Coordinates of C-alpha atoms and ligand atoms in Angstrom, one line a residue:
X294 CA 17.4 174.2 -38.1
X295 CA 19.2 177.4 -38.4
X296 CA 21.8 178.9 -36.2
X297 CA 20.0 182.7 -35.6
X298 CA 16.9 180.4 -34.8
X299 CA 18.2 178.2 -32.5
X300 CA 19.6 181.0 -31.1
X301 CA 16.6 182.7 -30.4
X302 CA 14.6 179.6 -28.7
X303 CA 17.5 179.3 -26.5
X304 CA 16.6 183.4 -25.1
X305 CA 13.5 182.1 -25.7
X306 CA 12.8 178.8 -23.8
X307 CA 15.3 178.6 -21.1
X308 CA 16.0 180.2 -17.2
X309 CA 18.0 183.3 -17.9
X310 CA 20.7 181.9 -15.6
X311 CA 23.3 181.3 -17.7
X312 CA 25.6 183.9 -19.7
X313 CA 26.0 181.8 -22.8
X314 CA 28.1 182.3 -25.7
X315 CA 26.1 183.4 -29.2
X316 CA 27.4 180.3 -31.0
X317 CA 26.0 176.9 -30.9
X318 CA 28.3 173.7 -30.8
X319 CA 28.1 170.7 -32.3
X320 CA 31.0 168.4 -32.7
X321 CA 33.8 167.5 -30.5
X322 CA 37.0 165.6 -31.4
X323 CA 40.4 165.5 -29.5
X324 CA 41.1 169.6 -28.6
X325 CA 38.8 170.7 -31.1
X326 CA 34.7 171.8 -31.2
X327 CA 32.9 172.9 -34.4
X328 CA 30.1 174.7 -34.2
X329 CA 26.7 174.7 -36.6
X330 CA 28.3 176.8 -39.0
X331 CA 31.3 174.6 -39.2
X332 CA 33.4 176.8 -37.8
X333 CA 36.2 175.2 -35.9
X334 CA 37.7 175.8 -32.5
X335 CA 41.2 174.9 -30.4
X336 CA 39.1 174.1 -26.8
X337 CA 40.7 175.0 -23.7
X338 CA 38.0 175.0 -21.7
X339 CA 37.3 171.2 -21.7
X340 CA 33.9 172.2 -20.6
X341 CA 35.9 174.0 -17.4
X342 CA 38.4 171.0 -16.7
X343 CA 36.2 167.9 -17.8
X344 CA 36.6 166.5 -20.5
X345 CA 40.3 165.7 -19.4
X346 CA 40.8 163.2 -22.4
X347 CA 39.5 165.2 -25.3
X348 CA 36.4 165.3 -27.1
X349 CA 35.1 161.6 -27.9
X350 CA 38.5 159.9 -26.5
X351 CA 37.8 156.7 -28.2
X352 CA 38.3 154.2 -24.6
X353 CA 35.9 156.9 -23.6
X354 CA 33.4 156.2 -25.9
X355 CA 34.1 152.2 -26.3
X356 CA 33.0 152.2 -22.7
X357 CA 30.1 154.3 -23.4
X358 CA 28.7 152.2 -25.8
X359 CA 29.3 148.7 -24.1
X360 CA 27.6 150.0 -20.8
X361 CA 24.7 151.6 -22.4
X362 CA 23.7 148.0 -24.3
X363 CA 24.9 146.1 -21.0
X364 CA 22.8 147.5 -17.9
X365 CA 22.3 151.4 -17.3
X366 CA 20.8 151.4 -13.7
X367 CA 19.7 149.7 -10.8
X368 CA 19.6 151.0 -7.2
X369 CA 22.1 151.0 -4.2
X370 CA 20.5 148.7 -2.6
X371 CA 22.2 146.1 -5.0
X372 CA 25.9 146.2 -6.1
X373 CA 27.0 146.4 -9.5
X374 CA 31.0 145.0 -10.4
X375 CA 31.7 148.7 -12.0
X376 CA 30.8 150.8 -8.7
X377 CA 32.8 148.5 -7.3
X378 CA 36.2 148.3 -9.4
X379 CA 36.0 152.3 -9.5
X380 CA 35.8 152.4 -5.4
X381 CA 38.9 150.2 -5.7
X382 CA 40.9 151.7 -8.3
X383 CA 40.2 155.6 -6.2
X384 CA 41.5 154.0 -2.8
X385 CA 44.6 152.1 -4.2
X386 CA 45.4 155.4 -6.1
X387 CA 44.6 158.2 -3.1
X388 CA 44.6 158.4 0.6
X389 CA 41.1 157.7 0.5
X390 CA 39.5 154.2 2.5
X391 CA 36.1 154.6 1.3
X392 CA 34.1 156.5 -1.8
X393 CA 30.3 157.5 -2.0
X394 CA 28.8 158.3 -5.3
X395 CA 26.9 160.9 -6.5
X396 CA 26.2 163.0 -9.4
X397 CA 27.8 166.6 -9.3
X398 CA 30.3 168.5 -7.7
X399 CA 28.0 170.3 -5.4
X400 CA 26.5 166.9 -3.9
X401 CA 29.8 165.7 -3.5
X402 CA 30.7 168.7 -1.3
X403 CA 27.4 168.2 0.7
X404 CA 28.3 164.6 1.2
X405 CA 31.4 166.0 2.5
X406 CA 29.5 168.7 4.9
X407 CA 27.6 165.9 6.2
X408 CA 29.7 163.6 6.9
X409 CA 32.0 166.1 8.6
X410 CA 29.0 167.3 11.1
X411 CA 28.4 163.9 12.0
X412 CA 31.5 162.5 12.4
X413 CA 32.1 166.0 14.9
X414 CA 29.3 165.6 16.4
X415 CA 29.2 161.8 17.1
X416 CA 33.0 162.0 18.3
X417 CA 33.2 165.5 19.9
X418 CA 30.2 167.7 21.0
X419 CA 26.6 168.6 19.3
X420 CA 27.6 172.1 18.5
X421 CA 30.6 171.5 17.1
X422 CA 29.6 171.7 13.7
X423 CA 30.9 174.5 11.8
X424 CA 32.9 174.6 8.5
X425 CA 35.6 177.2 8.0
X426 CA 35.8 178.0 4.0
X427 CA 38.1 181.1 2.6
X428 CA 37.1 183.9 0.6
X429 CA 36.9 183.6 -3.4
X430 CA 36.4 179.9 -3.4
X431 CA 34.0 178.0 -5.0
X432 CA 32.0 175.0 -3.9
X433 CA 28.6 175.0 -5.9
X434 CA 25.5 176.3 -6.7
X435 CA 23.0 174.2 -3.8
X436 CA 22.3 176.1 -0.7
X437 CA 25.0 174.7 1.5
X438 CA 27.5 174.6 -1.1
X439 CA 27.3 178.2 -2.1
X440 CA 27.1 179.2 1.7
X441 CA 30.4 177.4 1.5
X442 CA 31.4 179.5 -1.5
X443 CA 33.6 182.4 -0.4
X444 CA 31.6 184.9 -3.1
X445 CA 28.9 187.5 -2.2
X446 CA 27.8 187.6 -5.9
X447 CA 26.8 183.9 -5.6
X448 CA 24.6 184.1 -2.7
X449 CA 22.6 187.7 -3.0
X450 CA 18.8 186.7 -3.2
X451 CA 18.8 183.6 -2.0
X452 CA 19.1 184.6 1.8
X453 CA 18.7 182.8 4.5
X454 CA 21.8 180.8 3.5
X455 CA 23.0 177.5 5.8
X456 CA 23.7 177.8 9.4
X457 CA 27.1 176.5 10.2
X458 CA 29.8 178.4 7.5
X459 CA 32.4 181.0 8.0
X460 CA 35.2 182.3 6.3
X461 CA 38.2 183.6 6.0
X462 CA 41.0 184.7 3.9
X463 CA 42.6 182.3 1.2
X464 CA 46.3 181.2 2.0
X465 CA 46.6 182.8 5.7
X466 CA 47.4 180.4 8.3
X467 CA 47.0 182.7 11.1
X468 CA 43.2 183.7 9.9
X469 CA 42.4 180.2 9.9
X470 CA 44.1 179.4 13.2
X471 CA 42.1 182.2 14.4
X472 CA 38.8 181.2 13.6
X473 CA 39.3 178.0 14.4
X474 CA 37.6 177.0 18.1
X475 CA 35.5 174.2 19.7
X476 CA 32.7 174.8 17.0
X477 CA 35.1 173.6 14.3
X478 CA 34.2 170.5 12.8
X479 CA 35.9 171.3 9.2
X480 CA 38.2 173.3 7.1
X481 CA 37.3 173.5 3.5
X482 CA 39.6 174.6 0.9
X483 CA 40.6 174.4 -2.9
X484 CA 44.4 173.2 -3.2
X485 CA 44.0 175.6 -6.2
X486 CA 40.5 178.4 -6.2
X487 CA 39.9 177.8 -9.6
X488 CA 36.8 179.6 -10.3
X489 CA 38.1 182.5 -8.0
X490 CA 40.7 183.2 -9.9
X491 CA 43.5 180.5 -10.3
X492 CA 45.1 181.4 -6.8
X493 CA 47.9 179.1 -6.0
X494 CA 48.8 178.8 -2.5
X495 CA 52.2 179.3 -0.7
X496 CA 54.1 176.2 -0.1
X497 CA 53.4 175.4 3.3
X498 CA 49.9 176.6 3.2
X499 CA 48.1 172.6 3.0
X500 CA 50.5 171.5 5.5
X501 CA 49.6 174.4 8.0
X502 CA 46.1 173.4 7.3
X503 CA 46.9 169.6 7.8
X504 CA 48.9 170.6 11.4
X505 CA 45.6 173.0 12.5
X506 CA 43.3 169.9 11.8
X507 CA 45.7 167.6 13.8
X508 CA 46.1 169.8 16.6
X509 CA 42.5 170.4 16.7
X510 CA 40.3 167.4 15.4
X511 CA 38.8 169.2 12.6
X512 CA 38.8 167.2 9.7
X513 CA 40.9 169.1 6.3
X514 CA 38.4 168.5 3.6
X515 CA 39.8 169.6 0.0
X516 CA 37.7 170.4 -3.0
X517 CA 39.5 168.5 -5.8
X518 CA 36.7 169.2 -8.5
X519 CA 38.7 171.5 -10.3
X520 CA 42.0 170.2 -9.2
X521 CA 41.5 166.6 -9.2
X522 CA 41.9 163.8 -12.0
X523 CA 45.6 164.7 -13.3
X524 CA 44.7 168.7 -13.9
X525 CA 47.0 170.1 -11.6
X526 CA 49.9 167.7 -13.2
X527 CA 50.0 165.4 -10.2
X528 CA 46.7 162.9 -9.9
X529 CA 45.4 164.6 -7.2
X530 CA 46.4 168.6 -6.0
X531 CA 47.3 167.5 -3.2
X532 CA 50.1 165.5 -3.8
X533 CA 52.1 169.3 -5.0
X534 CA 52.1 169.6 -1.0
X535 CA 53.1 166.3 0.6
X536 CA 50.1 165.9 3.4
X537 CA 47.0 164.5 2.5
X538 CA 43.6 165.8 3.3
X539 CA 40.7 163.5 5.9
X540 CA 37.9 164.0 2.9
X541 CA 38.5 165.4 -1.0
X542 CA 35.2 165.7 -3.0
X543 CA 35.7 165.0 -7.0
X544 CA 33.5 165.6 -10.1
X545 CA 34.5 167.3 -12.6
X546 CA 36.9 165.0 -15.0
X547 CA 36.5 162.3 -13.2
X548 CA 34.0 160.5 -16.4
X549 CA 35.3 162.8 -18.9
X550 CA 31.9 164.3 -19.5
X551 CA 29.4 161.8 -18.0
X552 CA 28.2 163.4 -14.6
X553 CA 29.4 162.2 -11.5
X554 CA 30.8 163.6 -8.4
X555 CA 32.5 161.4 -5.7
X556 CA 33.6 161.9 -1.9
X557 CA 36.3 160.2 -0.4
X558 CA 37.8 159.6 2.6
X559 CA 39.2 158.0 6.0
X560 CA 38.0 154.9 7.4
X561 CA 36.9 156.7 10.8
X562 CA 35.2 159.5 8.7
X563 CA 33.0 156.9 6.9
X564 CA 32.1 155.2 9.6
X565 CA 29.8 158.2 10.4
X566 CA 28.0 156.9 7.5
X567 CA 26.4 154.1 8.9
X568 CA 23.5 152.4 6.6
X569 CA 20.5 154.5 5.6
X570 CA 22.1 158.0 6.5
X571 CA 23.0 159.2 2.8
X572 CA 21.9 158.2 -0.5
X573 CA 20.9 159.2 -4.2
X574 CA 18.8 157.2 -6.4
X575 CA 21.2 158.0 -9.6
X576 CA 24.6 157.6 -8.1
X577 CA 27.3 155.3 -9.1
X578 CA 25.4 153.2 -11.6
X579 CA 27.0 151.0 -13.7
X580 CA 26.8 153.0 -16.6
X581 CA 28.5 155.7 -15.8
X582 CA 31.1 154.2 -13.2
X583 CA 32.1 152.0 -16.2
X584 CA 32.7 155.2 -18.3
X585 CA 34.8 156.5 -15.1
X586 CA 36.4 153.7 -14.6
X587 CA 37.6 153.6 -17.9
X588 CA 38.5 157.1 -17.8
X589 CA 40.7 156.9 -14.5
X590 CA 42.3 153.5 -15.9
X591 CA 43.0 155.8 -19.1
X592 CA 44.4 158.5 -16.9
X593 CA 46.6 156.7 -14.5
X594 CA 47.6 154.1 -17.3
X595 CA 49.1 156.3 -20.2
X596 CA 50.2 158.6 -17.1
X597 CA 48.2 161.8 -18.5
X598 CA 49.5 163.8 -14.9
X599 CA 52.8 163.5 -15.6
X600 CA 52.0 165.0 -19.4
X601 CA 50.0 167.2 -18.2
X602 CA 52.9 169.0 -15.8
X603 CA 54.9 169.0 -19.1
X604 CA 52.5 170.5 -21.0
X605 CA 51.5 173.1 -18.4
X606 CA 55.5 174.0 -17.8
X607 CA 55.2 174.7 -22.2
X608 CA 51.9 176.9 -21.9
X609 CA 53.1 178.9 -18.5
X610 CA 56.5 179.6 -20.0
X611 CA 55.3 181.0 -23.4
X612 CA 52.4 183.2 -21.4
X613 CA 55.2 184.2 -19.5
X614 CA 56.9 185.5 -22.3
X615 CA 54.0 187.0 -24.0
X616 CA 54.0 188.7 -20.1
X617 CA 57.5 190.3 -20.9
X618 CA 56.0 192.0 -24.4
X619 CA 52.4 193.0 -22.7
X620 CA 52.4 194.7 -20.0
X621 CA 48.1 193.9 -19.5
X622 CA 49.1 190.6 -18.5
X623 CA 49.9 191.6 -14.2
X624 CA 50.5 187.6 -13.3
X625 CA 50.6 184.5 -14.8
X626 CA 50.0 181.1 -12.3
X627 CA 48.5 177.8 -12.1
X628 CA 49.8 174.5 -11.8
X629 CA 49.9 171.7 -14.6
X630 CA 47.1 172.5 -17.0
X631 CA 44.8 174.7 -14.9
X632 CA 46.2 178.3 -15.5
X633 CA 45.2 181.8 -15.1
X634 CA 46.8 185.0 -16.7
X635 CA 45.8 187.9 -14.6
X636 CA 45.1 191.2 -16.9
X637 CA 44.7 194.8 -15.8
X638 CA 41.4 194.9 -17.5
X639 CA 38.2 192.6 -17.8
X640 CA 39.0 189.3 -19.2
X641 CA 35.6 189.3 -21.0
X642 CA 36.4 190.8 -24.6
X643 CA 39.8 189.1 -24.4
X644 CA 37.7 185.7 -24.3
X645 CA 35.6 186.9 -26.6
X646 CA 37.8 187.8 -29.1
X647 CA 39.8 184.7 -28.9
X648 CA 36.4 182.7 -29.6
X649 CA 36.3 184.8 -33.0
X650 CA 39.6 184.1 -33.6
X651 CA 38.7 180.1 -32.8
X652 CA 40.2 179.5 -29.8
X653 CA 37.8 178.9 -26.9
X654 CA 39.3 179.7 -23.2
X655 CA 37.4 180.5 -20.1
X656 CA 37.6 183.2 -17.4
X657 CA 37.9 183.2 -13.8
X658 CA 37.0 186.1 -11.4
X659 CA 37.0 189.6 -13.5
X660 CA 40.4 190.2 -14.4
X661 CA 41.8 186.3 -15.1
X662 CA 41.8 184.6 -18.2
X663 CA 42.0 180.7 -17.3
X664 CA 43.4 178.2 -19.9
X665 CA 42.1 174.3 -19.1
X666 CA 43.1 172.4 -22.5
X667 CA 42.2 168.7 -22.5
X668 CA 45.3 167.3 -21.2
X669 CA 46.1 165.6 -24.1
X670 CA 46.8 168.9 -26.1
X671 CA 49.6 168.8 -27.8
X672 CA 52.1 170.9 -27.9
X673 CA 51.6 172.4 -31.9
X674 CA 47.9 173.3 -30.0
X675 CA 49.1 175.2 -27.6
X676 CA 51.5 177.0 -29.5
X677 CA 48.4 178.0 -32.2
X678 CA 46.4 178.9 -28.6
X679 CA 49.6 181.1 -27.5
X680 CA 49.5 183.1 -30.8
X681 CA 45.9 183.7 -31.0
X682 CA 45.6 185.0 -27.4
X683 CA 48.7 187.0 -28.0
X684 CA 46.6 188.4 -30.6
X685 CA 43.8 189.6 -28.8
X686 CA 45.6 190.8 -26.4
X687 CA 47.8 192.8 -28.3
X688 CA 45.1 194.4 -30.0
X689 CA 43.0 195.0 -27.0
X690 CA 45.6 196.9 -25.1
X691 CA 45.8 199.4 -28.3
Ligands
LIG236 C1 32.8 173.1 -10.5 C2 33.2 173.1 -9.1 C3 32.2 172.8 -8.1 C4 30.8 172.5 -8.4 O1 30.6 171.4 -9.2 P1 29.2 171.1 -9.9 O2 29.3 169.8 -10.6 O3 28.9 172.2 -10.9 O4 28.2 171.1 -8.8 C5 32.6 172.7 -6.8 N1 33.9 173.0 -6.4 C6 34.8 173.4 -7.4 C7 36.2 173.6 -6.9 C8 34.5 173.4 -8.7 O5 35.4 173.8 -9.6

């Protein structure tokens, strides 16, 4: 079937929600995508920060393989030896006592909100209950999760949202402090708002958060979906800031493509879980745990964090040169692999021109173009990625 066809069923049959790309992909290997053309592309979007280990990583797809012809699913009410070894391997490797599975981002962040009501609830009063989220995050598309996403755009239409959510500015200690009161049950933050724009925090800005929750008995729960799994150049964001959140909610990376979210956390947070509160019929199977598990193994193993950090020092340093010769790049930031170079005009046509030019990147907010290579690229890749956005760039500001 044709490209212009296929084209045309997809404005045809699907929900209008998505603005998607006019080109239609086909084949992934390592960095690189080709489409039905046979056009090929550098991709640093990993499918926005998943597919951490490349296209088709061949551990990736060994594990694939061998769990599909083993046993795909059976319920929670049995365990499986590759939910288990992946629970394991999360705790030894993060603050975490205890995981839950699920499938997505956004149902890891409501397993988060849950547990975080009933845990305040159960150990403090019933109407202490709220979540404190900042402005520009991003926590999902469900109804809690985008009442917890710090973005008008997000939510108009689909009023009433969740009871329970405010907000506040990102990286202000004193906003947070005051809006903090005997309703607070949780702070929710990104250690990085990726979707919002790439905003790093200030240095102290986790551990302010970490003393607030202390002095008050709100739990800190980070959203690692973005940040998690080696992105950020350390295994988890966190780690950049020396304290370590109560709860952190993964997806994302965390299978290199196959979906899966995951919340962790303390042993006295769990315990709010007690049997038959939470579920989901499709979580943790042994299919795609065993592709996870391989994946994290992979990650920690041929320490992809600490390549990542090298990698991302490379990228930042050349977009900070480019910086010096264009004056539409304002800022450049990010951490590890997860990067944003803030322009003084859209970053739409930019990204679009770049996908001409076969380099695929992403953007974040209006103005931020974000770069989230596999973080396996290698450093020839980046440079080739360097010089085509250069390109654009150069030409767009003319
Ligand atoms: C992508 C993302 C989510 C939502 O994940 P889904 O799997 O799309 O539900 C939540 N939080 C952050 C920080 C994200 O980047």
């Amino acid at each position: 079937m044709d490209t212009k066809a296929l084209l045309e069923w997809s404005a045809k049959y699907h929900t209008p929600n998505y603005g998607r790309t006019p080109i239609v992909l086909v084949r992934g290997e390592g960095t690189r995508v080709w489409d039905s053309d046979g056009k090929e592309y550098l991709d640093f979007t990993s499918g926005i920060a998943v597919t951490s280990l490349g296209h088709c990583h061949p551990v990736v797809t060994g594990a694939i393989r061998e769990a599909a012809a083993t046993l795909l699913h059976v319920s929670n009410i049995f365990n499986t030896a590759p939910q288990v070894h992946l629970a394991k391997l999360l705790v030894e490797h993060s603050f975490a006592d205890r995981v839950f599975f699920c499938n997505s981002g956004a149902e890891a962040n409501e397993a988060a909100f849950k547990v975080a009501r009933k845990y305040a609830k159960e150990r403090f009063a019933d109407d202490r209950y709220e979540i404190i989220a900042t402005h520009n995050s991003f926590h999902g598309r469900t109804l809690a999760t985008v009442t917890a996403t710090g973005q008008p755009k997000y939510q108009h239409g689909f009023e009433p949202l969740m009871p329970g959510f405010k907000h506040v500015p990102y990286n202000d200690l004193r906003a947070m402090e005051r809006a903090m009161d005997s309703r607070t049950a949780a702070i929710l933050v990104e250690p990085i708002q990726g979707e919002g724009g790439v905003n790093v925090p200030d240095d102290g800005y986790l551990r302010g958060l970490r003393k607030l929750c202390d002095e008050s008995g709100a739990l800190l729960i980070l959203d690692e979906i973005q940040t998690g799994v080696g992105r950020t150049g350390r295994l988890w964001g966190y780690e950049h800031s020396g304290i370590e959140p109560d709860v952190m909610t993964l997806a994302k990376a965390l299978a290199n493509g196959i979906p899966i979210g995951a919340m962790l956390c303390r042993e006295h947070v769990a315990a709010a879980l007690t049997a038959g509160t939470h579920g989901s019929t499709f979580a943790g199977s042994p299919f795609v745990t065993s592709v996870a598990l391989a994946t994290l193994t992979t990650i920690i193993g041929d320490k992809i964090p600490d390549r990542a950090a090298r990698t991302g020092h490379e990228l930042m340093d050349g977009l900070r040169a480019m910086q010096k010769k264009l004056p539409v790049i304002t800022q450049v930031r990010g951490q590890g692999l997860l990067i944003g170079a803030e322009l003084t005009r859209p970053a739409g046509p930019v990204v679009d021109a770049c996908r001409e030019a076969g380099l695929l990147l992403l953007s974040a907010g209006e103005k931020v173009v974000r770069l989230a290579p596999p973080l396996i690229v290698e450093s020839a890749d980046c440079a080739r990625a360097l010089a085509i956005l250069g390109d654009a760039l150069a030409r767009d500001a003319r």
